[in-house]
Amino acid sequence: MKELVLVTGGTGYIGSHTVVELIESGYEVVIVDNLSNSEASVLDGIERITGTRPALEICDCTDFNQMHAVFEKYGSIRAAIHFAASKAVGESVEKPLMYYRNNLVSLINILELLKEFKSKGFVFSSSCTVYGQPEVLPVTETAAIQPAMSPYGNTKQIGEEIIRDATHAGLPYASIILRYFNPIGAHPSAEIGELPLGVPQNLVPFVTQTAAGIREQLSVFGDDYNTPDGSCIRDYIHVVDLAKAHVIAMQRLLENKSAEAVETFNLGTGNGLSVLDILKTFEKVTGKKLNYKIVGRRAGDIEQVWADPTIANDVLGWKATSTVEETLASAWKWQQKLSAK
Ligand code: NAD
Ligand code: WQD
């Protein structure tokens, strides 16, 4: 019988790609999403790729009673991957209480319900934002956690602490914390991808929208950093590679293979690319000329960060395999599909 996995935030960007990989690896999936930052039509794309339409429960993870009813309805939820969260850094500065409530109450509810329903494991979406500007690059999982730069970032740090404290106090299942670097791109089929609401805050959706003529000009936030070309450096990872790591983490939990009750892994490529590298590669891969200008630095930006993914490579047996060319091509294919709608 197929094992049933709960995916909160499963109609969102990373969640939807993970649902595809879970289904293709033989899991049964139930998604919980309140559609605050996604659309139910994402299920159509998932179904076109996999031939399976996962169950969707439209409900809010902060509502314990609603979530309890979902666990009761499905009975045999074996484990959960918890993507559901608000993620806009700027908005979190404006609405910190909303962010703390949404991201932390959701987390606490899921942890309690997994315990009550005797599930076997929990996977948490964390972020490289917990490292701030690391002193040593590439950054390893043992690097110091820096004071958070935003309430959003703080919810990831506190979320990790909640998981560790609750585990220490005797949670009857293991957890895996995954620290994502910068997920970009879309499924190669262009059936699913990122759906930014309003003006995108992240680099790649802004790039693709500029290339598509939706935005007139792209701003490069600073060329006076202490990096080879002066622009900031990040570790951009294909969302499908990222999604595959979740399936491996899930298998590890369900097969009781965790070495510790809470394990933490960096999910990145191990390569740092600058903003200007991304723009040049995008132009080369797509043949589109980008209208961009260099402007001042964006407040709160980290100068450079990229992952040391050795532990994920060695322990999980997972490696990001897509090239940045393939990844940017997938982002562009998805944008063209969106623009044609
Ligand atoms: P997303 O906004 O596309 O997906 C999140 C989903 O959660 C959305 O579908 C939204 O409707 C849903 N949701 C939010 N609050 C909810 C609630 N209370 N109840 C039910 N559903 C709720 O975001 P994403 O980029 O796919 O991110 C997924 C996770 O990964 C988040 O936890 C995010 O913080 C984390 N993360 C994202 C990035 C990134 O750059 N995208 C980087 C690091 C970590
Ligand atoms: C990447 C680079 C910008 C837009 C954010 C969150 C972080 C994490 C990942 C969730 C930076 C530059 C951007 C633009 C630009 N999310 N840029 N022009 O800042 O690494 O991280 O997403 O956990 O918490 O803060 O990603 O895509 O916003 O920016 O020059 O129009 O692109 O300055 O150097 P970032 P990003």
CSV table of C-alpha atoms in Angstrom, one decimal, residues 54-316:
chain,number,residue,atom,x,y,z
A,54,PRO,CA,-3.6,14.6,-5.2
A,55,ALA,CA,-6.2,15.4,-2.6
A,56,LEU,CA,-6.5,19.0,-1.6
A,57,GLU,CA,-7.9,20.2,1.7
A,58,ILE,CA,-8.4,23.9,1.6
A,59,CYS,CA,-7.8,24.8,5.2
A,60,ASP,CA,-5.6,26.9,7.4
A,61,CYS,CA,-2.7,25.3,9.3
A,62,THR,CA,-3.1,27.8,12.1
A,63,ASP,CA,-6.6,26.4,12.8
A,64,PHE,CA,-6.0,23.4,15.1
A,65,ASN,CA,-9.5,22.1,14.9
A,66,GLN,CA,-9.6,22.2,11.1
A,67,MET,CA,-6.2,20.5,10.9
A,68,HIS,CA,-7.3,17.9,13.5
A,69,ALA,CA,-10.3,17.1,11.2
A,70,VAL,CA,-7.9,16.5,8.3
A,71,PHE,CA,-5.8,14.1,10.3
A,72,GLU,CA,-8.9,12.3,11.4
A,73,LYS,CA,-10.3,12.1,7.9
A,74,TYR,CA,-7.2,10.6,6.4
A,75,GLY,CA,-6.4,8.5,9.4
A,76,SER,CA,-3.0,7.1,8.3
A,77,ILE,CA,-0.9,10.2,7.7
A,78,ARG,CA,2.6,8.7,8.0
A,79,ALA,CA,4.6,11.9,7.9
A,80,ALA,CA,4.4,15.6,6.9
A,81,ILE,CA,6.4,18.1,4.9
A,82,HIS,CA,5.6,21.5,6.1
A,83,PHE,CA,5.9,24.2,3.5
A,84,ALA,CA,3.0,26.4,4.5
A,85,ALA,CA,4.3,29.8,5.6
A,86,SER,CA,4.3,33.4,4.6
A,87,LYS,CA,7.6,34.3,3.0
A,88,ALA,CA,7.8,37.9,1.9
A,89,VAL,CA,10.6,39.5,3.9
A,90,GLY,CA,9.4,43.1,3.4
A,91,GLU,CA,5.9,42.3,4.3
A,92,SER,CA,7.1,40.6,7.5
A,93,VAL,CA,8.7,43.8,8.6
A,94,GLU,CA,5.3,45.6,8.2
A,95,LYS,CA,3.2,42.8,9.7
A,96,PRO,CA,5.4,40.9,12.2
A,97,LEU,CA,2.5,39.5,14.3
A,98,MET,CA,0.8,38.1,11.2
A,99,TYR,CA,4.1,36.4,10.3
A,100,TYR,CA,4.8,35.0,13.8
A,101,ARG,CA,1.2,33.7,14.1
A,102,ASN,CA,1.1,32.2,10.6
A,103,ASN,CA,4.5,30.6,10.6
A,104,LEU,CA,4.8,29.5,14.2
A,105,VAL,CA,1.2,28.6,15.1
A,106,SER,CA,1.1,26.4,12.0
A,107,LEU,CA,4.3,24.7,12.9
A,108,ILE,CA,3.2,24.0,16.5
A,109,ASN,CA,-0.2,22.6,15.3
A,110,ILE,CA,1.5,20.2,12.9
A,111,LEU,CA,4.0,19.0,15.4
A,112,GLU,CA,1.3,18.3,18.0
A,113,LEU,CA,-1.0,16.5,15.5
A,114,LEU,CA,1.9,14.3,14.2
A,115,LYS,CA,2.4,13.2,17.8
A,116,GLU,CA,-1.3,12.6,18.5
A,117,PHE,CA,-1.8,10.6,15.3
A,118,LYS,CA,1.4,8.6,15.8
A,119,SER,CA,3.1,9.7,12.5
A,120,LYS,CA,6.7,8.8,11.8
A,121,GLY,CA,8.4,12.0,10.7
A,122,PHE,CA,8.5,15.7,9.9
A,123,VAL,CA,10.3,17.7,7.3
A,124,PHE,CA,10.6,21.5,7.8
A,125,SER,CA,11.3,24.2,5.2
A,126,SER,CA,14.0,26.3,6.6
A,127,SER,CA,16.3,28.8,4.9
A,128,CYS,CA,19.9,29.9,4.4
A,129,THR,CA,18.6,33.2,5.8
A,130,VAL,CA,19.4,31.7,9.3
A,131,TYR,CA,23.2,32.1,8.5
A,132,GLY,CA,23.0,35.9,7.7
A,133,GLN,CA,26.4,36.9,6.3
A,134,PRO,CA,28.5,33.9,7.1
A,135,GLU,CA,32.2,34.5,8.1
A,136,VAL,CA,33.4,31.4,6.2
A,137,LEU,CA,32.2,30.4,2.7
A,138,PRO,CA,30.9,28.0,1.6
A,139,VAL,CA,28.6,27.8,4.6
A,140,THR,CA,28.3,24.6,6.5
A,141,GLU,CA,25.4,23.5,8.8
A,142,THR,CA,27.6,24.1,11.8
A,143,ALA,CA,28.1,27.8,11.0
A,144,ALA,CA,26.8,30.2,13.6
A,145,ILE,CA,23.2,31.3,13.4
A,146,GLN,CA,23.1,35.1,13.1
A,147,PRO,CA,20.5,37.4,14.5
A,148,ALA,CA,17.6,37.5,12.1
A,149,MET,CA,17.4,40.4,9.7
A,150,SER,CA,13.5,40.3,9.5
A,151,PRO,CA,10.6,38.8,11.3
A,152,TYR,CA,10.3,36.3,8.5
A,153,GLY,CA,13.9,35.1,9.0
A,154,ASN,CA,13.2,35.0,12.7
A,155,THR,CA,10.3,32.6,12.2
A,156,LYS,CA,12.7,30.2,10.5
A,157,GLN,CA,15.2,30.4,13.4
A,158,ILE,CA,12.5,30.1,16.1
A,159,GLY,CA,10.8,27.3,14.0
A,160,GLU,CA,14.1,25.3,14.1
A,161,GLU,CA,14.3,25.9,17.9
A,162,ILE,CA,10.8,24.8,18.5
A,163,ILE,CA,11.5,21.5,16.6
A,164,ARG,CA,14.7,20.9,18.6
A,165,ASP,CA,13.1,21.8,22.0
A,166,ALA,CA,10.0,19.6,21.3
A,167,THR,CA,12.2,16.7,20.1
A,168,HIS,CA,14.4,17.1,23.2
A,169,ALA,CA,11.2,16.9,25.3
A,170,GLY,CA,10.3,13.6,23.7
A,171,LEU,CA,8.5,13.9,20.4
A,172,PRO,CA,8.0,10.3,19.3
A,173,TYR,CA,9.2,10.9,15.7
A,174,ALA,CA,12.2,12.3,13.9
A,175,SER,CA,12.5,15.6,12.1
A,176,ILE,CA,14.6,16.8,9.2
A,177,ILE,CA,15.3,20.5,8.8
A,178,LEU,CA,16.1,21.5,5.3
A,179,ARG,CA,17.9,24.9,4.8
A,180,TYR,CA,17.1,26.0,1.2
A,181,PHE,CA,19.4,28.4,-0.6
A,182,ASN,CA,17.8,30.3,-3.5
A,183,PRO,CA,15.2,28.1,-5.3
A,184,ILE,CA,14.6,29.1,-8.9
A,185,GLY,CA,13.2,27.6,-12.2
A,186,ALA,CA,10.2,25.5,-12.9
A,187,HIS,CA,9.2,22.0,-13.8
A,188,PRO,CA,10.7,21.2,-17.3
A,189,SER,CA,7.2,20.5,-18.6
A,190,ALA,CA,6.2,24.1,-17.7
A,191,GLU,CA,3.0,22.7,-16.2
A,192,ILE,CA,3.9,24.1,-12.8
A,193,GLY,CA,6.2,27.0,-11.6
A,194,GLU,CA,6.3,30.0,-9.5
A,195,LEU,CA,3.3,32.3,-9.3
A,196,PRO,CA,4.5,35.6,-7.8
A,197,LEU,CA,1.7,37.9,-6.7
A,198,GLY,CA,2.1,41.5,-7.8
A,199,VAL,CA,5.6,42.8,-8.4
A,200,PRO,CA,8.1,40.0,-7.8
A,201,GLN,CA,10.6,40.6,-5.0
A,202,ASN,CA,13.0,37.8,-6.0
A,203,LEU,CA,15.5,38.1,-8.8
A,204,VAL,CA,14.6,35.4,-11.3
A,205,PRO,CA,10.8,36.2,-11.6
A,206,PHE,CA,11.7,39.8,-12.1
A,207,VAL,CA,14.2,38.8,-14.8
A,208,THR,CA,11.7,36.6,-16.6
A,209,GLN,CA,8.9,39.3,-16.4
A,210,THR,CA,11.3,41.9,-17.7
A,211,ALA,CA,12.3,39.6,-20.6
A,212,ALA,CA,8.5,39.1,-21.3
A,213,GLY,CA,7.9,42.8,-21.4
A,214,ILE,CA,5.7,42.8,-18.2
A,215,ARG,CA,8.3,45.0,-16.4
A,216,GLU,CA,10.1,47.7,-18.2
A,217,GLN,CA,13.4,47.5,-16.5
A,218,LEU,CA,15.3,45.4,-14.0
A,219,SER,CA,17.2,47.0,-11.2
A,220,VAL,CA,20.5,45.4,-10.1
A,221,PHE,CA,20.8,46.2,-6.4
A,222,GLY,CA,24.4,47.3,-6.2
A,223,ASP,CA,27.7,46.7,-8.0
A,224,ASP,CA,30.0,47.9,-5.3
A,225,TYR,CA,30.1,44.8,-3.1
A,226,ASN,CA,33.3,43.0,-2.3
A,227,THR,CA,32.8,40.4,-4.9
A,228,PRO,CA,34.5,39.8,-8.3
A,229,ASP,CA,32.0,41.8,-10.3
A,230,GLY,CA,30.6,43.9,-7.5
A,231,SER,CA,27.1,42.3,-7.4
A,232,CYS,CA,25.8,40.0,-4.7
A,233,ILE,CA,26.4,36.3,-4.8
A,234,ARG,CA,23.9,33.5,-4.1
A,235,ASP,CA,23.5,29.8,-4.5
A,236,TYR,CA,20.7,29.3,-7.0
A,237,ILE,CA,19.2,25.8,-7.0
A,238,HIS,CA,16.7,24.3,-9.4
A,239,VAL,CA,13.4,23.8,-7.7
A,240,VAL,CA,13.1,20.3,-9.1
A,241,ASP,CA,16.5,19.3,-7.5
A,242,LEU,CA,15.2,20.8,-4.3
A,243,ALA,CA,12.0,18.9,-4.5
A,244,LYS,CA,13.9,15.6,-5.0
A,245,ALA,CA,15.7,16.2,-1.7
A,246,HIS,CA,12.4,16.2,0.1
A,247,VAL,CA,11.5,12.7,-1.2
A,248,ILE,CA,14.9,11.4,0.0
A,249,ALA,CA,14.4,13.0,3.4
A,250,MET,CA,10.9,11.5,3.6
A,251,GLN,CA,12.2,8.0,2.8
A,252,ARG,CA,14.9,8.4,5.4
A,253,LEU,CA,12.3,9.2,8.1
A,254,LEU,CA,9.9,6.5,7.1
A,255,GLU,CA,12.7,3.9,7.0
A,256,ASN,CA,14.0,5.0,10.5
A,257,LYS,CA,17.4,5.8,9.0
A,258,SER,CA,17.9,9.2,10.8
A,259,ALA,CA,21.2,9.3,12.7
A,260,GLU,CA,19.7,11.8,15.1
A,261,ALA,CA,16.2,12.8,16.1
A,262,VAL,CA,16.7,16.2,14.4
A,263,GLU,CA,19.0,16.4,11.4
A,264,THR,CA,19.7,19.6,9.4
A,265,PHE,CA,20.9,19.8,5.8
A,266,ASN,CA,21.9,22.6,3.5
A,267,LEU,CA,20.2,22.3,0.1
A,268,GLY,CA,22.3,24.2,-2.4
A,269,THR,CA,24.5,23.5,-5.4
A,270,GLY,CA,27.7,24.6,-3.8
A,271,ASN,CA,28.3,27.2,-6.5
A,272,GLY,CA,27.9,30.9,-5.9
A,273,LEU,CA,26.7,33.1,-8.8
A,274,SER,CA,26.5,36.8,-8.9
A,275,VAL,CA,23.4,38.8,-10.0
A,276,LEU,CA,25.3,39.8,-13.2
A,277,ASP,CA,26.2,36.1,-13.8
A,278,ILE,CA,22.5,35.3,-13.7
A,279,LEU,CA,21.6,38.1,-16.1
A,280,LYS,CA,24.3,37.2,-18.6
A,281,THR,CA,23.5,33.5,-18.5
A,282,PHE,CA,19.8,34.2,-18.9
A,283,GLU,CA,20.5,36.3,-22.0
A,284,LYS,CA,22.8,33.6,-23.5
A,285,VAL,CA,20.3,30.8,-22.9
A,286,THR,CA,17.2,32.6,-24.1
A,287,GLY,CA,18.6,35.0,-26.7
A,288,LYS,CA,16.6,37.8,-25.0
A,289,LYS,CA,18.3,41.1,-24.2
A,290,LEU,CA,17.5,42.3,-20.7
A,291,ASN,CA,16.9,45.9,-20.0
A,292,TYR,CA,18.7,46.5,-16.7
A,293,LYS,CA,20.4,49.2,-14.8
A,294,ILE,CA,22.6,49.3,-11.8
A,295,VAL,CA,21.0,51.0,-8.8
A,296,GLY,CA,21.9,51.4,-5.1
A,297,ARG,CA,22.1,48.5,-2.7
A,298,ARG,CA,18.9,47.0,-1.3
A,299,ALA,CA,18.6,47.4,2.4
A,300,GLY,CA,19.3,44.3,4.4
A,301,ASP,CA,20.9,42.3,1.5
A,302,ILE,CA,23.6,39.8,2.3
A,303,GLU,CA,26.7,40.3,0.2
A,304,GLN,CA,27.5,36.7,-0.6
A,305,VAL,CA,26.4,33.3,0.5
A,306,TRP,CA,26.6,29.9,-1.0
A,307,ALA,CA,26.2,26.4,0.4
A,308,ASP,CA,28.5,23.6,1.4
A,309,PRO,CA,26.1,20.8,0.5
A,310,THR,CA,28.6,18.0,1.4
A,311,ILE,CA,26.5,16.6,4.2
A,312,ALA,CA,23.4,16.4,2.1
A,313,ASN,CA,25.5,14.9,-0.7
A,314,ASP,CA,27.1,12.3,1.5
A,315,VAL,CA,24.4,11.5,4.1
A,316,LEU,CA,21.3,11.8,1.9
